[in-house]
Amino acid sequence: MRRLGLLLRLAAFSLLVAFLVMPQRFAPLFAPFTEYGAPPIYDQGSLLALAAAHLGTVFLAAAASTVVAVSLGILVTRPSGAEFLPLSRTLVGIGQTFPPVAVLAIAVPLVGFGETPTLIALFAYGLLPIFENTISALQTCPSSVIEAARGMGMSSRQRLLGVELPLAMPLILEGIRLSVVINVGTATIGSTVAAKGLGEVIIAGLLSNNTAFILQGGLVTGLMAMLLYDGMAGLEKRLLRAVHVG
Amino acid sequence: MIQLESLTKQYGPTTVVDGVTLAIASGSITVIVGTSGSGKSTLLRMINRLIEPSGGRVLIDGHDTSATPVHLLRRKIGYAIQGHGLFPHRTVGENIATVPRLLGWSAARIQARVDELLRIFQLEPAEFAAKFPHQLSGGQQQRVGVARALAAEPAVLLMDEPFGALDPIIRGKAQQDLLDIQRRFGTTVVLVTHDMDEAFHLGDHVAVMSQGRLLQYDPPALLLTRPADPFVSRLTGTADRSLKLLSLTTAGEAAEPGVGEGPSVPAAASLREVLSDLVWSGATAATVMRSDGTPAGRLTLAGILARGRAG
Ligand SMILES: Nc1ncnc2c1ncn2[C@@H]1O[C@H](COP(=O)(O)OP(=O)(O)OP(=O)(O)O)[C@@H](O)[C@H]1O
Ligand SMILES: [Mg+2]
């Protein structure tokens, strides 16, 4: 069963790489979706470069979301920051419920076109899973373990770094993974404000009524999200085994 | 010497520990008993200031504990709790090394201490040091918890229902281990329990708490023979108090001079066990034997019975 899973993943990964490196080879597959002799494969730029830029944006936004959400999660679970918990929850919740497209619309007049407004939208959209997981992980740390740590004279900093965060790690990493995967899809909207990414392929398809482009953009994005979800889960397992939690 | 002086804890209008004053001799075991919610844990946790007192003070060897930064104070006081609180992501060895590491001991000294403690608790270092807590049985986890509390050779060890979750046989073993270790290191132990038998077995002194107040602080025998309050009698139970009293004295302590007839009993046995022996065998006297096999005197049924009465 595990071997089959590994094989499937390997196949999906090879397919993705092959398509990005030599998309023209796949032209016959996409030809049925074009009309009037339109190009079956996206030809206004390198797919590989677009995919790389797409991932770059997602990871940059995820890094920022992680730093902010984890720090905020730590802060509001300390006794001194507990009073900010409801407010932070509301703010982070708004970040998730406010449509990313609307964020773009607001951000563009302020910061101009390009990657920056996309980063802002993805950053806000990706906070919630990381923040909520951080909080619940820190709040559900076994009380006897915390009590023992206090009783042995660990400072609050030593408790946080040596006990609470390592024990919270599995949930925090899961939050980051969810955030990344959600944003791989969401990042396609960045192309509406001229950020480099796979959204360009989809938009080009929409504008020229070329279903093949739309399919390519969608499939590559979906495949990347799937493989990332899987790959990050594997990395998480290794990391957690290395620090002996999970 | 630990001195509690009018130690008080209030949460809003409710007083959960009410002006407790008592002196605990160095190298002794004091057991705190009382009904649930009587303030036992609160009292215990004010000693290492996991709970900040609302009033009164705690002196350890004459020093007011509020003069030391809490984390430094706690590193000098062992603390073991029910459910052990072991760090699940650290090995047994690392768990035990926690406080020595905080104190900045050298790696070699830590290693030596961890091995020593594991051996004392009958956990072979080669087998157990690298295991994780979840790979141990409940009894083994509990032993590691106590070993961890003793790691930095604290003069004082606080224990909150440390054996509460163990089955009777393992619990008996854990109690014996504690007594051995306490004698070996001369540690001052303050232990909270619900189990009166445990209190009588372990305690040099027993402190009885009720509704935040200390009702009596005396050696176990005095709790039985001179209860300070009807509540104390209720707590210790009156139905088998004579047997409890007998269980507090060993045959060696009670032996009268002379050579005995009847069955021979070890000097370390309690009078309660000797009585049971006599009832069982139908004899009226027993010979007390030292562990080296020499006779230490004799015990008569009448003599034993006289010791099972107050006064
Ligand atoms: N943080 C707190 N705020 C308010 N009341 C508290 C707090 N902590 C404890 N109490 C109350 O103080 C009283 C004493 O609690 P404590 O834990 O010392 O009891 P205990 O004797 O150890 O009981 P048990 O045998 O059940 O462990 C209880 O009535 C409890 O409800
Ligand atoms: Mg308690």
mmCIF file of N, CA and C in Angstrom, chain A residues 116-206:
data_model
loop_
_atom_site.group_PDB
_atom_site.id
_atom_site.type_symbol
_atom_site.label_atom_id
_atom_site.label_comp_id
_atom_site.label_asym_id
_atom_site.label_seq_id
_atom_site.Cartn_x
_atom_site.Cartn_y
_atom_site.Cartn_z
ATOM 1 N N THR A 116 3.391 42.733 -4.720
ATOM 2 C CA THR A 116 3.120 43.181 -3.345
ATOM 3 C C THR A 116 1.653 43.008 -2.925
ATOM 4 N N PRO A 117 0.689 43.493 -3.714
ATOM 5 C CA PRO A 117 -0.697 43.304 -3.258
ATOM 6 C C PRO A 117 -1.059 41.828 -3.117
ATOM 7 N N THR A 118 -0.512 40.970 -3.996
ATOM 8 C CA THR A 118 -0.789 39.534 -3.899
ATOM 9 C C THR A 118 -0.245 38.981 -2.594
ATOM 10 N N LEU A 119 0.978 39.394 -2.269
ATOM 11 C CA LEU A 119 1.573 38.931 -1.009
ATOM 12 C C LEU A 119 0.698 39.317 0.176
ATOM 13 N N ILE A 120 0.197 40.555 0.135
ATOM 14 C CA ILE A 120 -0.640 41.019 1.246
ATOM 15 C C ILE A 120 -1.892 40.153 1.357
ATOM 16 N N ALA A 121 -2.530 39.906 0.211
ATOM 17 C CA ALA A 121 -3.767 39.123 0.225
ATOM 18 C C ALA A 121 -3.520 37.706 0.740
ATOM 19 N N LEU A 122 -2.446 37.084 0.248
ATOM 20 C CA LEU A 122 -2.149 35.716 0.672
ATOM 21 C C LEU A 122 -1.756 35.668 2.142
ATOM 22 N N PHE A 123 -0.992 36.647 2.558
ATOM 23 C CA PHE A 123 -0.567 36.724 3.956
ATOM 24 C C PHE A 123 -1.785 36.740 4.879
ATOM 25 N N ALA A 124 -2.739 37.631 4.559
ATOM 26 C CA ALA A 124 -3.933 37.770 5.411
ATOM 27 C C ALA A 124 -4.762 36.496 5.374
ATOM 28 N N TYR A 125 -4.860 35.894 4.172
ATOM 29 C CA TYR A 125 -5.700 34.708 3.999
ATOM 30 C C TYR A 125 -5.103 33.494 4.703
ATOM 31 N N GLY A 126 -3.783 33.462 4.816
ATOM 32 C CA GLY A 126 -3.116 32.271 5.349
ATOM 33 C C GLY A 126 -2.889 32.297 6.847
ATOM 34 N N LEU A 127 -3.241 33.409 7.507
ATOM 35 C CA LEU A 127 -2.982 33.519 8.947
ATOM 36 C C LEU A 127 -3.807 32.531 9.771
ATOM 37 N N LEU A 128 -5.081 32.429 9.440
ATOM 38 C CA LEU A 128 -6.018 31.732 10.325
ATOM 39 C C LEU A 128 -5.625 30.299 10.699
ATOM 40 N N PRO A 129 -5.336 29.428 9.723
ATOM 41 C CA PRO A 129 -5.031 28.045 10.141
ATOM 42 C C PRO A 129 -3.803 27.968 11.052
ATOM 43 N N ILE A 130 -2.802 28.782 10.773
ATOM 44 C CA ILE A 130 -1.587 28.719 11.594
ATOM 45 C C ILE A 130 -1.873 29.260 12.988
ATOM 46 N N PHE A 131 -2.584 30.382 13.034
ATOM 47 C CA PHE A 131 -2.888 31.018 14.318
ATOM 48 C C PHE A 131 -3.738 30.109 15.194
ATOM 49 N N GLU A 132 -4.820 29.595 14.624
ATOM 50 C CA GLU A 132 -5.722 28.754 15.429
ATOM 51 C C GLU A 132 -5.014 27.477 15.904
ATOM 52 N N ASN A 133 -4.224 26.876 15.026
ATOM 53 C CA ASN A 133 -3.528 25.658 15.445
ATOM 54 C C ASN A 133 -2.499 25.943 16.531
ATOM 55 N N THR A 134 -1.803 27.072 16.396
ATOM 56 C CA THR A 134 -0.818 27.437 17.424
ATOM 57 C C THR A 134 -1.508 27.594 18.767
ATOM 58 N N ILE A 135 -2.634 28.317 18.763
ATOM 59 C CA ILE A 135 -3.338 28.553 20.015
ATOM 60 C C ILE A 135 -3.819 27.248 20.633
ATOM 61 N N SER A 136 -4.486 26.418 19.813
ATOM 62 C CA SER A 136 -5.035 25.219 20.455
ATOM 63 C C SER A 136 -3.910 24.298 20.901
ATOM 64 N N ALA A 137 -2.808 24.275 20.170
ATOM 65 C CA ALA A 137 -1.688 23.426 20.598
ATOM 66 C C ALA A 137 -1.126 23.914 21.935
ATOM 67 N N LEU A 138 -0.952 25.223 22.064
ATOM 68 C CA LEU A 138 -0.368 25.746 23.309
ATOM 69 C C LEU A 138 -1.348 25.625 24.468
ATOM 70 N N GLN A 139 -2.650 25.745 24.146
ATOM 71 C CA GLN A 139 -3.629 25.669 25.233
ATOM 72 C C GLN A 139 -3.855 24.240 25.717
ATOM 73 N N THR A 140 -3.595 23.260 24.865
ATOM 74 C CA THR A 140 -3.875 21.884 25.267
ATOM 75 C C THR A 140 -2.617 21.157 25.732
ATOM 76 N N CYS A 141 -1.530 21.877 25.912
ATOM 77 C CA CYS A 141 -0.313 21.276 26.464
ATOM 78 C C CYS A 141 -0.670 20.652 27.828
ATOM 79 N N PRO A 142 -0.334 19.373 28.063
ATOM 80 C CA PRO A 142 -0.765 18.708 29.303
ATOM 81 C C PRO A 142 -0.399 19.529 30.544
ATOM 82 N N SER A 143 -1.389 19.764 31.411
ATOM 83 C CA SER A 143 -1.149 20.664 32.536
ATOM 84 C C SER A 143 -0.139 20.078 33.518
ATOM 85 N N SER A 144 -0.094 18.741 33.625
ATOM 86 C CA SER A 144 0.858 18.157 34.576
ATOM 87 C C SER A 144 2.293 18.402 34.102
ATOM 88 N N VAL A 145 2.483 18.422 32.785
ATOM 89 C CA VAL A 145 3.821 18.665 32.246
ATOM 90 C C VAL A 145 4.253 20.111 32.525
ATOM 91 N N ILE A 146 3.327 21.042 32.319
ATOM 92 C CA ILE A 146 3.633 22.446 32.577
ATOM 93 C C ILE A 146 3.894 22.672 34.071
ATOM 94 N N GLU A 147 3.054 22.039 34.879
ATOM 95 C CA GLU A 147 3.191 22.165 36.333
ATOM 96 C C GLU A 147 4.563 21.645 36.781
ATOM 97 N N ALA A 148 4.960 20.498 36.221
ATOM 98 C CA ALA A 148 6.257 19.929 36.590
ATOM 99 C C ALA A 148 7.385 20.868 36.152
ATOM 100 N N ALA A 149 7.248 21.424 34.954
ATOM 101 C CA ALA A 149 8.287 22.326 34.450
ATOM 102 C C ALA A 149 8.414 23.551 35.355
ATOM 103 N N ARG A 150 7.261 24.065 35.774
ATOM 104 C CA ARG A 150 7.288 25.209 36.694
ATOM 105 C C ARG A 150 7.905 24.819 38.024
ATOM 106 N N GLY A 151 7.474 23.649 38.519
ATOM 107 C CA GLY A 151 7.937 23.192 39.822
ATOM 108 C C GLY A 151 9.436 22.940 39.857
ATOM 109 N N MET A 152 10.017 22.637 38.702
ATOM 110 C CA MET A 152 11.458 22.378 38.678
ATOM 111 C C MET A 152 12.272 23.649 38.485
ATOM 112 N N GLY A 153 11.574 24.771 38.341
ATOM 113 C CA GLY A 153 12.301 26.033 38.261
ATOM 114 C C GLY A 153 12.721 26.423 36.856
ATOM 115 N N MET A 154 11.961 25.963 35.821
ATOM 116 C CA MET A 154 12.230 26.464 34.470
ATOM 117 C C MET A 154 11.583 27.836 34.357
ATOM 118 N N SER A 155 12.295 28.783 33.770
ATOM 119 C CA SER A 155 11.712 30.110 33.578
ATOM 120 C C SER A 155 10.643 30.024 32.492
ATOM 121 N N SER A 156 9.823 31.062 32.376
ATOM 122 C CA SER A 156 8.734 30.977 31.400
ATOM 123 C C SER A 156 9.300 30.842 29.986
ATOM 124 N N ARG A 157 10.459 31.451 29.749
ATOM 125 C CA ARG A 157 11.098 31.342 28.448
ATOM 126 C C ARG A 157 11.593 29.911 28.194
ATOM 127 N N GLN A 158 12.202 29.329 29.232
ATOM 128 C CA GLN A 158 12.684 27.952 29.098
ATOM 129 C C GLN A 158 11.520 26.986 28.898
ATOM 130 N N ARG A 159 10.401 27.256 29.570
ATOM 131 C CA ARG A 159 9.225 26.399 29.392
ATOM 132 C C ARG A 159 8.703 26.499 27.971
ATOM 133 N N LEU A 160 8.633 27.729 27.471
ATOM 134 C CA LEU A 160 8.111 27.937 26.125
ATOM 135 C C LEU A 160 8.979 27.232 25.084
ATOM 136 N N LEU A 161 10.288 27.511 25.134
ATOM 137 C CA LEU A 161 11.178 26.986 24.103
ATOM 138 C C LEU A 161 11.479 25.500 24.284
ATOM 139 N N GLY A 162 11.551 25.064 25.527
ATOM 140 C CA GLY A 162 11.979 23.696 25.782
ATOM 141 C C GLY A 162 10.847 22.695 25.880
ATOM 142 N N VAL A 163 9.655 23.174 26.209
ATOM 143 C CA VAL A 163 8.557 22.237 26.438
ATOM 144 C C VAL A 163 7.339 22.550 25.572
ATOM 145 N N GLU A 164 6.824 23.778 25.717
ATOM 146 C CA GLU A 164 5.536 24.058 25.067
ATOM 147 C C GLU A 164 5.638 24.034 23.540
ATOM 148 N N LEU A 165 6.625 24.744 22.990
ATOM 149 C CA LEU A 165 6.721 24.782 21.527
ATOM 150 C C LEU A 165 7.042 23.410 20.914
ATOM 151 N N PRO A 166 8.000 22.661 21.481
ATOM 152 C CA PRO A 166 8.216 21.323 20.908
ATOM 153 C C PRO A 166 6.943 20.470 20.925
ATOM 154 N N LEU A 167 6.177 20.558 22.016
ATOM 155 C CA LEU A 167 4.960 19.749 22.081
ATOM 156 C C LEU A 167 3.878 20.295 21.148
ATOM 157 N N ALA A 168 3.933 21.598 20.873
ATOM 158 C CA ALA A 168 2.925 22.202 19.997
ATOM 159 C C ALA A 168 3.282 22.026 18.520
ATOM 160 N N MET A 169 4.526 21.625 18.261
ATOM 161 C CA MET A 169 5.042 21.600 16.892
ATOM 162 C C MET A 169 4.170 20.847 15.890
ATOM 163 N N PRO A 170 3.681 19.648 16.222
ATOM 164 C CA PRO A 170 2.891 18.933 15.217
ATOM 165 C C PRO A 170 1.706 19.752 14.705
ATOM 166 N N LEU A 171 0.965 20.359 15.619
ATOM 167 C CA LEU A 171 -0.212 21.124 15.199
ATOM 168 C C LEU A 171 0.180 22.380 14.446
ATOM 169 N N ILE A 172 1.237 23.047 14.879
ATOM 170 C CA ILE A 172 1.668 24.272 14.196
ATOM 171 C C ILE A 172 2.077 23.952 12.759
ATOM 172 N N LEU A 173 2.854 22.877 12.602
ATOM 173 C CA LEU A 173 3.293 22.507 11.249
ATOM 174 C C LEU A 173 2.097 22.151 10.370
ATOM 175 N N GLU A 174 1.108 21.496 10.962
ATOM 176 C CA GLU A 174 -0.084 21.154 10.197
ATOM 177 C C GLU A 174 -0.784 22.426 9.731
ATOM 178 N N GLY A 175 -0.833 23.434 10.608
ATOM 179 C CA GLY A 175 -1.436 24.709 10.248
ATOM 180 C C GLY A 175 -0.704 25.366 9.086
ATOM 181 N N ILE A 176 0.618 25.314 9.131
ATOM 182 C CA ILE A 176 1.411 25.918 8.053
ATOM 183 C C ILE A 176 1.129 25.193 6.736
ATOM 184 N N ARG A 177 1.045 23.883 6.817
ATOM 185 C CA ARG A 177 0.800 23.093 5.601
ATOM 186 C C ARG A 177 -0.562 23.457 4.994
ATOM 187 N N LEU A 178 -1.586 23.530 5.849
ATOM 188 C CA LEU A 178 -2.915 23.905 5.349
ATOM 189 C C LEU A 178 -2.862 25.271 4.682
ATOM 190 N N SER A 179 -2.193 26.197 5.361
ATOM 191 C CA SER A 179 -2.109 27.557 4.862
ATOM 192 C C SER A 179 -1.443 27.596 3.486
ATOM 193 N N VAL A 180 -0.342 26.880 3.344
ATOM 194 C CA VAL A 180 0.373 26.861 2.071
ATOM 195 C C VAL A 180 -0.504 26.291 0.968
ATOM 196 N N VAL A 181 -1.152 25.166 1.273
ATOM 197 C CA VAL A 181 -1.918 24.487 0.235
ATOM 198 C C VAL A 181 -3.112 25.335 -0.224
ATOM 199 N N ILE A 182 -3.776 25.962 0.736
ATOM 200 C CA ILE A 182 -4.890 26.839 0.375
ATOM 201 C C ILE A 182 -4.398 27.962 -0.531
ATOM 202 N N ASN A 183 -3.229 28.498 -0.188
ATOM 203 C CA ASN A 183 -2.746 29.661 -0.927
ATOM 204 C C ASN A 183 -2.153 29.325 -2.289
ATOM 205 N N VAL A 184 -1.789 28.073 -2.511
ATOM 206 C CA VAL A 184 -1.333 27.714 -3.864
ATOM 207 C C VAL A 184 -2.471 27.969 -4.846
ATOM 208 N N GLY A 185 -3.676 27.606 -4.456
ATOM 209 C CA GLY A 185 -4.833 27.873 -5.304
ATOM 210 C C GLY A 185 -5.184 29.347 -5.337
ATOM 211 N N THR A 186 -5.202 29.944 -4.142
ATOM 212 C CA THR A 186 -5.615 31.342 -4.052
ATOM 213 C C THR A 186 -4.684 32.278 -4.834
ATOM 214 N N ALA A 187 -3.403 31.915 -4.900
ATOM 215 C CA ALA A 187 -2.412 32.798 -5.520
ATOM 216 C C ALA A 187 -2.702 33.065 -6.988
ATOM 217 N N THR A 188 -3.534 32.230 -7.625
ATOM 218 C CA THR A 188 -3.817 32.447 -9.044
ATOM 219 C C THR A 188 -4.469 33.814 -9.283
ATOM 220 N N ILE A 189 -5.171 34.328 -8.264
ATOM 221 C CA ILE A 189 -5.831 35.620 -8.471
ATOM 222 C C ILE A 189 -4.832 36.759 -8.582
ATOM 223 N N GLY A 190 -3.579 36.496 -8.153
ATOM 224 C CA GLY A 190 -2.560 37.543 -8.231
ATOM 225 C C GLY A 190 -2.373 38.046 -9.663
ATOM 226 N N SER A 191 -2.641 37.180 -10.616
ATOM 227 C CA SER A 191 -2.417 37.558 -12.012
ATOM 228 C C SER A 191 -3.346 38.682 -12.460
ATOM 229 N N THR A 192 -4.443 38.881 -11.725
ATOM 230 C CA THR A 192 -5.340 39.980 -12.100
ATOM 231 C C THR A 192 -4.694 41.331 -11.790
ATOM 232 N N VAL A 193 -3.675 41.327 -10.931
ATOM 233 C CA VAL A 193 -2.982 42.586 -10.654
ATOM 234 C C VAL A 193 -1.528 42.504 -11.098
ATOM 235 N N ALA A 194 -1.285 41.661 -12.124
ATOM 236 C CA ALA A 194 0.018 41.604 -12.795
ATOM 237 C C ALA A 194 1.127 41.006 -11.954
ATOM 238 N N ALA A 195 0.783 40.118 -11.028
ATOM 239 C CA ALA A 195 1.843 39.363 -10.352
ATOM 240 C C ALA A 195 2.153 38.159 -11.214
ATOM 241 N N LYS A 196 3.417 37.762 -11.265
ATOM 242 C CA LYS A 196 3.769 36.584 -12.056
ATOM 243 C C LYS A 196 3.251 35.348 -11.357
ATOM 244 N N GLY A 197 2.577 34.470 -12.140
ATOM 245 C CA GLY A 197 2.066 33.254 -11.519
ATOM 246 C C GLY A 197 1.232 32.479 -12.508
ATOM 247 N N LEU A 198 0.747 31.320 -12.066
ATOM 248 C CA LEU A 198 0.017 30.442 -12.972
ATOM 249 C C LEU A 198 -1.358 30.999 -13.327
ATOM 250 N N GLY A 199 -1.808 31.974 -12.559
ATOM 251 C CA GLY A 199 -3.079 32.617 -12.875
ATOM 252 C C GLY A 199 -3.052 33.226 -14.278
ATOM 253 N N GLU A 200 -1.871 33.657 -14.696
ATOM 254 C CA GLU A 200 -1.709 34.238 -16.030
ATOM 255 C C GLU A 200 -2.222 33.301 -17.115
ATOM 256 N N VAL A 201 -1.894 32.028 -16.975
ATOM 257 C CA VAL A 201 -2.294 31.040 -17.977
ATOM 258 C C VAL A 201 -3.815 30.930 -18.016
ATOM 259 N N ILE A 202 -4.402 30.894 -16.854
ATOM 260 C CA ILE A 202 -5.861 30.766 -16.788
ATOM 261 C C ILE A 202 -6.531 32.010 -17.369
ATOM 262 N N ILE A 203 -6.007 33.188 -16.999
ATOM 263 C CA ILE A 203 -6.601 34.432 -17.496
ATOM 264 C C ILE A 203 -6.445 34.541 -19.017
ATOM 265 N N ALA A 204 -5.246 34.154 -19.491
ATOM 266 C CA ALA A 204 -5.044 34.167 -20.943
ATOM 267 C C ALA A 204 -6.067 33.276 -21.622
ATOM 268 N N GLY A 205 -6.358 32.126 -21.010
ATOM 269 C CA GLY A 205 -7.348 31.203 -21.550
ATOM 270 C C GLY A 205 -8.731 31.825 -21.577
ATOM 271 N N LEU A 206 -9.062 32.525 -20.518
ATOM 272 C CA LEU A 206 -10.373 33.159 -20.430
ATOM 273 C C LEU A 206 -10.517 34.242 -21.488
#
